[in-house]
Amino acid sequence: MAVGVDIWQVKVAFGALEVLKGVDLNIAPGELVTLLGASGSGKSTLLNVVAGLLQADSGDVAFDGRSVQDLAPRDRNIGFLFQSYALFPHLTVAENVAFPLRARHRDKKTQGRVTQQMLDLVHLGEAGGRKVSTLSGGQRQRVALARALAAEPAVLLLDEPMAALDKHLREEMQVEVRRIQRDVGITTISVTHDQTEAMTMSDRIAILREGTLVQVGSPEECYMRPADRFVATFLGEANLVPLTDRAGSGGTAVVRPENYTVETNLAAPAGPYSATGTVRLVSYQGARCRVEVTAETTGELLVASVAGTVDRAGLAPGAPVRLRCLEPDKVHVLT
Amino acid sequence: MTALRESLGKSGWAVRLAAGLAAFILFAVPALVLVATSWTEQRFALFPPKGFTLEWFGEVLTSKKWLQPFGRSATVAAIGTALAVILGVAAAIGVSRLRSSRAARAWRTVMILPLAVPPIALGVGLYNMGRWLNLSDGRMALLILGQMISALPFVFVLVAGAITRLDPNLHKAAQTLGANSWLIIRKVELPLLGPTILAAAVFAFVVIFDEVVLAVFLLPPGVETLPVTMLRASQETMTPALTAASTVVSLLAVLLLGGSQMVGRGKKGGADAP
């Protein structure tokens, strides 16, 4: 039932500005792939090309192996969730959800039945008669999702779906949208600049930088084995430790802050990827403590994120410390 | 700045009263003078009125001399308004679909051009067109055409402005939901533009109803719209029936404009979304 989406060599330029420089991406049926990138990376442009709201200069997009490049958005059978939700303000909640069914000339009985199913799916079964303006932000997003899914589209496209929600609601809706996407089993492409959201929701993350895909992989792969320095620092925090001491191999080790612990006893033997330096700042963050250290060799900032609390008295600014790597086998080396 | 506000705060009521009085004198006094002359017992509409009589209102509201032009004006304005609204709304939606901003600018210019053409020029043009096409029986149609053209820019500008204030994502959303252009216009754009279209229609109606130059030019002798009758009355007899007629028309216009404002606000409030 679910269809795969294939993106081949999609290029888009606005005047002299190349926004997408030939992007290839294959999405399996039922998979949720997040396009992650900073603003200007081309992620929204790619989503609009898949939706047909923007025409690519070259390349092709196929649903289920058939090119949709020449189809208008309304003929692509997609559901598109806008950042601003774009609910029709003059229609009720139920009329909004029924809109795609009406556009497809479904009979009134089917419209009513499917609309109720969709509202139940997003836990708004009682809200059908309400005006859109009376809904909260989270409720509006649920209605927009119900509307996007009502006509059983082949592909669901989410454009910064959580951007307009506050932090608490955002985390709740990330899990909720993921649940609904799994239940419906619909192939989904989401766009975000929020790495936590990408990690939480996705089967795979596709990281875009300046119009080029730099890495595609599961959240674990991208986090544990980043393709390059950009991905390493963009997806979570990373200490990039140069490995010049290894017979001139010249690689860079990616050590995550949670893989470092802080030792004040410099006499103990040093392990792999450890580093010495002086304390710059200690900040208490609840479940973890964040210790910033100026590296002795490079002068760069290194960060350790230690579970629980640390002995803050021994970590006054300027105190000499060693950062010891807890699990050296989890360190990824970039060559 | 705060000092200014403080000094204004102390004497604020005086400033506001003065501003209110100035506005009142500017707008209301001529109207009130006109209304007052309509109840005078004299045979000429002169201020101040002498005595009080509703005789002139009686004449205006019963004599064929006034009622027939009134009915003709109302008919012409209704047809002209309907045409101006249909064409103006279609043109405004059309211009919003243009991808090229240059083409859109050119279209906008064409649509507001009638504002720049003097009514006399439009009248002469239409009169000659009628002669050339041998439309001696179609003078009323020519008049409606001309007045529709002069009302078109108002409808176009109001509705085109309202379209640019619509959330562009609504249009995109409707497209992705499978709607064709006609469904988007009918179920999304027209309902959202409803209050604006109503206001534009009232505007067009008032513009056409009050139009006098084209009517003088195009209508044959003996066939008059209300403004022509009033113009002639002001040039010939200048009886208080003229100001009584003006009072009635002004009252109707105020009711129409005020009523449409009220309806517009009510609708907008209901559909409002932050």
XYZ file of C-alpha atoms in Angstrom:
609
model
C 0.000 0.000 0.000
C 2.650 2.467 0.981
C 4.734 3.738 -1.897
C 8.439 4.441 -2.173
C 9.746 7.852 -3.154
C 12.776 8.205 -5.387
C 14.571 11.496 -5.872
C 17.167 11.589 -8.667
C 19.655 14.355 -9.268
C 17.247 17.146 -8.354
C 18.711 20.550 -9.099
C 17.105 23.916 -8.339
C 18.608 27.342 -8.819
C 17.070 30.736 -8.047
C 18.928 32.946 -10.471
C 22.626 32.471 -9.819
C 21.988 30.851 -6.440
C 22.143 27.051 -6.605
C 19.798 25.873 -3.857
C 19.896 22.152 -4.670
C 22.993 20.816 -6.419
C 21.832 17.387 -7.552
C 20.213 15.510 -4.698
C 19.644 11.733 -4.756
C 17.478 10.114 -2.112
C 15.507 6.870 -2.067
C 12.807 6.470 0.545
C 11.340 3.042 1.259
C 7.567 2.477 1.501
C 6.312 3.416 4.968
C 9.586 5.007 5.993
C 9.880 8.383 7.746
C 12.877 10.328 6.510
C 13.757 13.731 7.939
C 15.570 16.329 5.867
C 17.767 18.084 8.415
C 19.734 21.215 7.735
C 20.308 24.817 8.667
C 18.249 27.529 7.013
C 19.367 27.931 3.429
C 20.452 24.300 3.142
C 17.726 23.598 0.582
C 15.638 21.223 2.717
C 12.342 23.102 2.280
C 13.056 23.561 -1.420
C 13.442 19.789 -1.809
C 10.141 19.191 0.016
C 8.380 21.674 -2.266
C 9.827 19.905 -5.314
C 8.458 16.575 -4.048
C 5.070 18.256 -3.465
C 5.101 19.836 -6.915
C 4.738 23.329 -5.448
C 8.112 24.093 -7.014
C 9.453 22.867 -10.340
C 12.978 21.409 -10.335
C 15.322 22.676 -13.039
C 16.465 19.121 -13.693
C 16.244 15.682 -12.142
C 13.217 13.589 -11.380
C 10.891 12.595 -8.555
C 9.027 9.290 -8.662
C 6.320 7.823 -6.449
C 6.140 4.022 -6.590
C 8.538 4.038 -9.550
C 6.435 6.406 -11.672
C 7.638 9.921 -12.352
C 5.418 12.657 -10.893
C 7.502 15.438 -12.347
C 4.803 16.547 -14.789
C 1.929 16.278 -12.295
C 0.412 19.310 -10.573
C 0.369 19.174 -6.745
C -3.312 18.289 -6.748
C -2.676 15.234 -8.939
C 0.207 13.863 -6.859
C -1.961 12.432 -4.077
C 0.053 13.928 -1.258
C -0.682 15.240 2.210
C 1.230 18.390 3.094
C 1.426 19.722 6.635
C 2.358 23.394 6.642
C 4.331 25.068 9.398
C 1.479 27.551 9.841
C -1.051 24.664 9.389
C -2.917 26.702 6.718
C -6.321 25.652 8.033
C -9.232 27.312 6.249
C -10.443 29.886 8.792
C -13.990 30.096 7.417
C -14.624 26.363 7.708
C -15.282 24.231 10.765
C -12.844 21.568 11.904
C -14.889 18.853 10.174
C -15.215 20.873 6.963
C -11.451 21.357 6.923
C -10.817 17.637 7.298
C -13.451 16.818 4.658
C -11.932 19.255 2.135
C -9.639 16.754 0.352
C -12.534 14.263 0.178
C -14.750 16.899 -1.341
C -12.020 17.752 -3.855
C -12.072 14.090 -4.853
C -15.883 14.048 -5.182
C -16.465 11.437 -2.466
C -20.138 11.176 -1.518
C -21.414 12.950 1.611
C -21.729 9.716 3.592
C -18.113 8.744 2.963
C -16.989 12.290 3.733
C -18.737 12.202 7.108
C -17.470 8.726 8.028
C -13.823 9.327 7.023
C -13.773 12.767 8.661
C -14.893 11.230 11.957
C -12.286 8.452 11.651
C -9.566 11.031 11.057
C -10.655 13.213 13.967
C -10.711 10.143 16.211
C -7.213 9.249 15.006
C -5.869 12.615 16.204
C -7.972 12.485 19.425
C -10.266 15.328 18.382
C -13.376 13.217 17.840
C -15.628 15.734 19.598
C -14.264 18.869 17.918
C -15.776 18.482 14.437
C -18.279 21.328 14.776
C -15.856 23.831 16.246
C -14.462 26.908 14.530
C -10.765 26.713 13.756
C -10.180 30.011 15.576
C -11.267 28.447 18.874
C -8.521 25.788 18.776
C -5.135 25.855 20.510
C -1.900 25.553 18.529
C -1.554 21.846 19.248
C -5.177 21.187 18.297
C -4.766 23.092 15.041
C -1.806 20.952 14.175
C -3.824 17.784 14.841
C -6.603 19.058 12.582
C -4.076 19.904 9.869
C -2.636 16.397 10.152
C -6.106 14.823 10.001
C -6.885 16.908 6.919
C -3.586 15.953 5.250
C -4.280 12.246 5.841
C -8.031 12.176 5.124
C -7.836 11.248 1.442
C -5.306 8.453 2.096
C -2.456 10.172 0.263
C 0.491 8.158 -1.010
C 3.061 10.404 0.640
C 2.948 12.683 3.681
C 5.113 15.804 3.642
C 5.782 17.736 6.852
C 7.276 21.233 6.613
C 8.800 22.198 9.979
C 5.738 20.632 11.627
C 6.670 21.506 15.218
C 8.174 24.958 14.701
C 5.103 26.871 15.892
C 4.658 24.869 19.102
C 6.199 25.541 22.498
C 8.854 23.134 23.769
C 6.648 20.922 25.918
C 3.955 20.520 23.267
C 6.602 19.993 20.608
C 8.014 16.946 22.374
C 4.535 15.541 22.895
C 3.570 16.047 19.251
C 6.803 14.524 17.950
C 5.867 11.255 19.596
C 2.216 11.664 18.581
C 2.921 12.353 14.904
C 5.318 9.411 14.834
C 2.640 7.154 16.354
C 0.066 8.208 13.783
C 2.553 7.857 10.923
C 3.344 4.294 12.065
C -0.342 3.420 12.522
C -1.225 4.682 9.060
C 1.970 3.268 7.577
C 2.421 6.212 5.246
C 5.715 7.100 3.568
C 6.722 10.435 5.101
C 9.258 13.153 4.438
C 9.712 15.718 7.204
C 11.765 18.886 7.179
C 13.344 20.399 10.272
C 16.330 22.316 11.559
C 15.815 20.783 15.010
C 18.246 17.886 15.436
C 16.424 16.506 18.482
C 13.209 16.356 16.470
C 15.028 14.613 13.626
C 16.502 12.034 16.015
C 13.192 11.432 17.822
C 10.935 10.986 14.817
C 12.955 9.516 11.989
C 13.750 6.113 10.588
C 16.528 7.842 8.705
C 17.952 11.346 8.687
C 19.159 13.027 5.505
C 21.493 15.874 6.379
C 21.677 18.695 3.849
C 24.336 21.334 3.633
C 24.308 24.082 1.023
C 22.208 22.072 -1.417
C 24.085 18.797 -1.059
C 23.288 15.685 0.972
C 26.220 15.079 3.284
C 24.913 11.994 5.075
C 21.893 9.723 5.034
C 21.436 7.179 7.783
C 19.592 6.125 10.905
C 19.759 8.571 13.822
C 22.236 6.218 15.569
C 24.489 5.987 12.511
C 24.521 9.728 11.971
C 25.252 10.406 15.624
C 27.780 7.638 16.272
C 29.513 7.666 12.879
C 29.144 11.153 11.398
C 30.400 11.425 7.829
C 32.423 14.562 8.399
C 33.201 17.369 10.813
C 30.068 19.276 9.774
C 27.725 16.405 10.626
C 29.640 15.676 13.815
C 29.108 19.186 15.145
C 25.684 19.797 13.591
C 24.103 16.670 15.057
C 24.642 17.032 18.776
C 27.810 18.353 20.369
C 31.206 16.919 19.509
C 34.814 17.277 20.607
C 37.026 17.075 17.553
C 40.391 15.810 18.805
C 43.248 15.819 16.266
C 45.240 12.579 16.259
C 48.616 13.907 15.182
C 50.431 11.789 17.745
C 49.557 8.555 15.917
C 52.506 8.224 13.580
C 51.335 11.073 11.442
C 48.028 9.461 10.522
C 46.372 12.857 10.959
C 42.813 11.750 11.649
C 40.297 13.507 13.845
C 38.529 11.726 16.669
C 34.890 12.595 17.355
C 34.363 12.277 21.086
C 30.861 13.033 22.341
C 30.713 15.048 25.607
C 28.932 12.193 27.414
C 31.868 9.918 26.526
C 34.242 12.050 28.604
C 34.619 12.047 32.333
C 36.625 14.595 34.321
C 39.562 13.576 36.492
C 41.478 15.831 38.813
C 44.202 13.233 39.507
C 46.621 13.867 36.673
C 49.013 11.216 37.984
C 46.715 8.371 36.865
C 47.675 6.810 33.508
C 46.056 8.435 30.488
C 43.791 6.336 28.246
C 43.092 6.661 24.511
C 41.585 9.979 23.298
C 42.110 11.558 26.704
C 43.165 15.161 26.924
C 44.470 17.500 29.580
C 43.600 21.108 30.115
C 42.261 23.690 32.524
C 38.684 24.186 33.645
C 36.886 27.092 32.009
C 33.333 26.708 33.279
C 31.167 24.211 35.133
C 27.412 24.367 34.679
C 24.875 22.280 36.508
C 22.066 21.059 34.237
C 20.024 18.794 36.492
C 20.606 15.225 35.376
C 24.054 16.079 34.003
C 26.935 18.445 34.640
C 28.638 20.235 31.795
C 32.342 20.941 32.170
C 34.154 23.166 29.680
C 37.894 22.694 29.452
C 40.572 24.559 27.525
C 42.799 21.916 25.908
C 46.448 22.122 26.854
C 47.804 21.188 23.445
C 45.496 23.068 21.046
C 43.908 25.734 23.233
C 40.518 24.700 21.874
C 37.360 24.226 23.885
C 36.582 20.660 24.972
C 33.314 19.713 26.631
C 32.463 16.887 28.982
C 28.926 16.057 29.995
C 29.067 14.058 33.199
C 26.113 12.116 34.572
C 25.037 13.142 38.067
C 27.009 15.816 39.894
C 30.711 16.627 40.014
C 32.926 17.861 42.802
C 32.650 21.532 41.958
C 35.176 22.543 44.586
C 37.938 20.687 42.721
C 36.847 22.157 39.388
C 37.290 25.866 40.009
C 38.105 27.809 36.857
C 41.771 27.345 35.986
C 42.111 23.999 37.788
C 44.151 21.434 35.792
C 42.076 18.356 34.806
C 42.161 15.392 32.501
C 39.255 14.360 30.307
C 39.205 10.565 30.146
C 37.311 8.756 27.445
C 34.873 6.279 28.971
C 34.265 4.036 25.945
C 37.081 4.386 23.375
C 35.342 1.924 21.019
C 32.482 4.412 20.614
C 34.808 7.093 19.327
C 34.514 7.651 15.606
C 37.628 8.640 13.707
C 37.351 10.901 10.669
C 40.184 10.494 8.187
C 8.148 62.931 24.809
C 6.634 62.047 28.190
C 6.426 65.740 29.033
C 4.440 66.303 25.879
C 2.129 63.439 26.762
C 1.667 64.782 30.277
C 0.786 68.246 29.101
C -1.542 66.649 26.558
C -3.018 64.504 29.316
C -3.961 67.585 31.340
C -5.447 69.500 28.467
C -6.209 66.329 26.468
C -9.969 66.686 26.678
C -9.739 70.213 25.280
C -7.584 69.107 22.337
C -9.938 66.237 21.596
C -12.993 68.459 21.843
C -11.442 70.983 19.457
C -10.517 68.256 16.947
C -14.000 66.798 17.201
C -15.591 70.182 16.646
C -13.368 70.884 13.641
C -14.299 67.542 12.055
C -17.958 68.195 12.817
C -17.901 71.625 11.190
C -16.018 70.317 8.176
C -18.230 67.330 7.447
C -21.537 67.792 9.183
C -22.375 71.455 8.779
C -22.816 71.465 4.968
C -24.952 68.349 5.275
C -27.051 69.863 8.057
C -27.510 73.102 6.123
C -28.746 71.056 3.192
C -31.125 69.075 5.378
C -32.415 72.241 7.028
C -33.277 73.911 3.724
C -35.471 70.935 2.843
C -38.128 71.834 5.431
C -38.402 75.534 4.647
C -41.807 76.999 3.741
C -40.191 79.231 1.110
C -40.167 78.369 -2.593
C -36.363 78.440 -2.790
C -33.903 76.155 -1.003
C -32.191 78.854 1.035
C -30.617 78.819 4.500
C -31.788 79.598 7.129
C -35.152 77.873 6.647
C -38.335 79.785 7.396
C -41.014 77.747 9.193
C -41.339 73.974 8.969
C -43.110 71.815 6.380
C -42.777 68.281 5.064
C -44.423 69.365 1.803
C -41.198 69.017 -0.199
C -40.541 65.534 1.085
C -44.104 64.723 0.143
C -43.506 65.952 -3.373
C -40.282 63.993 -3.787
C -41.752 60.761 -2.422
C -44.975 60.893 -4.433
C -44.420 62.680 -7.732
C -43.480 60.739 -10.833
C -41.052 63.498 -11.683
C -38.771 62.321 -8.839
C -39.743 58.675 -8.401
C -39.197 57.632 -12.018
C -35.548 58.873 -12.178
C -34.966 57.329 -8.754
C -36.170 53.940 -9.974
C -34.085 54.280 -13.156
C -30.963 55.161 -11.151
C -31.488 52.245 -8.792
C -31.885 49.836 -11.726
C -28.839 51.147 -13.576
C -26.764 51.081 -10.391
C -27.855 47.510 -9.560
C -26.965 46.155 -13.002
C -23.749 48.190 -13.228
C -22.695 47.077 -9.744
C -23.314 43.418 -10.527
C -21.201 43.666 -13.688
C -18.437 45.672 -11.989
C -18.251 43.162 -9.111
C -18.114 40.136 -11.422
C -15.448 41.657 -13.668
C -13.501 43.314 -10.845
C -13.339 40.158 -8.693
C -12.405 38.020 -11.716
C -9.657 40.475 -12.676
C -8.337 40.617 -9.111
C -8.195 36.822 -8.812
C -6.652 36.656 -12.278
C -3.870 39.088 -11.422
C -3.055 37.101 -8.272
C -2.376 34.063 -10.484
C 0.194 35.815 -12.667
C 3.726 34.575 -12.053
C 5.428 37.488 -13.802
C 5.405 40.581 -11.623
C 5.772 42.746 -14.722
C 2.584 41.365 -16.250
C 0.832 41.847 -12.895
C 1.909 45.488 -12.763
C 0.721 46.080 -16.317
C -2.651 44.489 -15.530
C -3.071 46.573 -12.366
C -2.365 49.744 -14.336
C -4.949 48.860 -16.968
C -7.536 48.151 -14.296
C -7.158 51.499 -12.531
C -6.883 53.452 -15.787
C -10.588 54.499 -15.774
C -9.778 56.614 -12.698
C -7.387 58.662 -14.808
C -9.754 59.174 -17.734
C -11.969 62.284 -17.265
C -15.675 61.290 -17.239
C -16.279 63.765 -20.082
C -13.744 61.948 -22.262
C -15.325 58.588 -21.422
C -18.750 60.070 -22.188
C -17.699 61.475 -25.560
C -16.031 58.195 -26.438
C -19.075 56.103 -25.546
C -21.430 58.550 -27.279
C -19.453 58.280 -30.507
C -19.210 54.538 -30.157
C -22.988 54.425 -29.866
C -23.451 56.562 -32.952
C -20.951 54.534 -34.919
C -22.602 51.249 -33.926
C -26.005 52.821 -34.569
C -27.140 52.075 -31.030
C -29.862 54.672 -30.835
C -32.015 52.234 -28.806
C -29.114 51.056 -26.695
C -28.266 54.286 -24.903
C -29.158 52.783 -21.522
C -26.823 49.843 -22.183
C -24.058 52.300 -23.107
C -24.674 54.214 -19.885
C -24.486 51.027 -17.816
C -21.272 50.064 -19.620
C -19.712 53.464 -18.973
C -20.717 53.622 -15.323
C -19.581 50.037 -14.811
C -16.166 51.032 -16.208
C -15.915 53.985 -13.847
C -16.779 51.772 -10.840
C -14.467 48.907 -11.853
C -11.224 50.355 -10.395
C -12.763 50.615 -6.926
C -13.845 46.982 -6.938
C -10.523 45.809 -8.377
C -8.317 47.740 -5.949
C -10.298 46.678 -2.868
C -10.467 42.990 -3.803
C -6.890 42.739 -5.161
C -5.666 44.283 -1.900
C -7.633 41.772 0.144
C -6.205 38.877 -1.895
C -2.631 39.941 -1.128
C -3.567 39.876 2.558
C -4.779 36.259 2.360
C -2.340 33.635 3.664
C -0.664 32.317 0.465
C -0.349 28.932 2.150
C -4.144 28.532 2.042
C -3.953 28.394 -1.736
C -1.025 25.982 -1.657
C -2.728 23.834 0.970
C -5.877 23.575 -1.143
C -3.730 22.526 -4.125
C -1.969 19.791 -2.174
C -5.352 18.586 -0.900
C -6.413 17.888 -4.477
C -8.560 20.948 -5.208
C -8.742 22.328 -8.745
C -8.719 26.074 -9.440
C -12.494 26.373 -9.521
C -12.938 24.657 -6.153
C -10.218 26.865 -4.629
C -11.963 30.011 -5.892
C -15.428 28.865 -4.870
C -14.740 27.279 -1.489
C -11.630 29.061 -0.235
C -11.074 32.445 -1.830
C -14.584 33.800 -2.438
C -15.822 32.992 1.095
C -12.748 34.622 2.632
C -13.132 37.662 0.371
C -16.878 37.883 1.054
C -16.840 40.926 3.362
C -14.475 42.796 1.019
C -16.609 41.968 -2.028
C -19.692 43.230 -0.204
C -17.942 46.494 0.677
C -16.722 46.834 -2.925
C -20.266 46.303 -4.202
C -21.642 49.040 -1.939
C -18.849 51.344 -3.067
C -19.568 50.614 -6.731
C -23.302 51.107 -6.211
C -22.832 54.519 -4.626
C -20.344 55.593 -7.316
C -22.731 54.580 -10.097
C -25.842 55.933 -8.408
C -24.276 59.384 -8.000
C -22.672 59.468 -11.472
C -23.967 62.443 -13.474
C -21.579 63.283 -16.332
C -22.087 60.102 -18.371
C -25.829 60.200 -17.750
C -26.063 63.752 -19.101
C -24.039 62.778 -22.151
C -25.573 59.477 -23.084
C -29.266 59.550 -22.221
C -31.766 61.001 -24.718
C -33.836 64.049 -23.692
C -36.633 63.153 -21.318
C -34.879 60.072 -19.983
C -33.105 60.974 -16.741
C -31.376 59.335 -13.818
C -31.870 60.926 -10.412
C -28.598 62.932 -10.418
C -29.574 64.436 -13.807
C -32.981 65.423 -12.458
C -31.314 66.978 -9.437
C -28.772 68.781 -11.581
C -31.532 70.227 -13.752
C -33.574 71.189 -10.710
C -30.592 73.066 -9.278
C -30.165 74.960 -12.542
C -33.829 75.762 -13.067
C -36.246 76.027 -10.180
C -33.984 75.349 -7.145
C -37.034 74.436 -5.058
C -36.553 72.764 -1.669
C -37.698 69.528 -3.358
C -34.085 69.297 -4.596
C -32.614 69.366 -1.110
C -35.358 67.051 0.144
C -34.358 64.549 -2.573
C -30.702 64.979 -1.628
C -31.541 64.327 2.002
C -33.389 61.119 1.140
C -30.548 59.863 -1.085
C -27.887 60.749 1.496
C -29.851 58.951 4.176
C -30.110 55.823 2.010
C -26.373 55.974 1.221
C -25.456 56.296 4.897
C -27.696 53.353 5.776
C -26.216 51.238 2.958
C -22.574 52.039 3.793
C -23.106 51.714 7.526
C -24.993 48.452 7.138
C -22.318 46.905 4.938
C -19.630 47.938 7.428
C -21.536 46.196 10.187
C -22.031 42.981 8.203
C -18.410 43.054 7.093
C -17.144 43.374 10.630
C -19.402 40.617 11.895
C -18.179 38.187 9.231
C -14.552 39.091 9.683
C -14.793 38.558 13.418
C -16.172 35.082 12.905
C -13.520 33.999 10.441
C -10.647 35.675 12.216
C -7.655 33.491 12.941
C -4.410 34.760 14.470
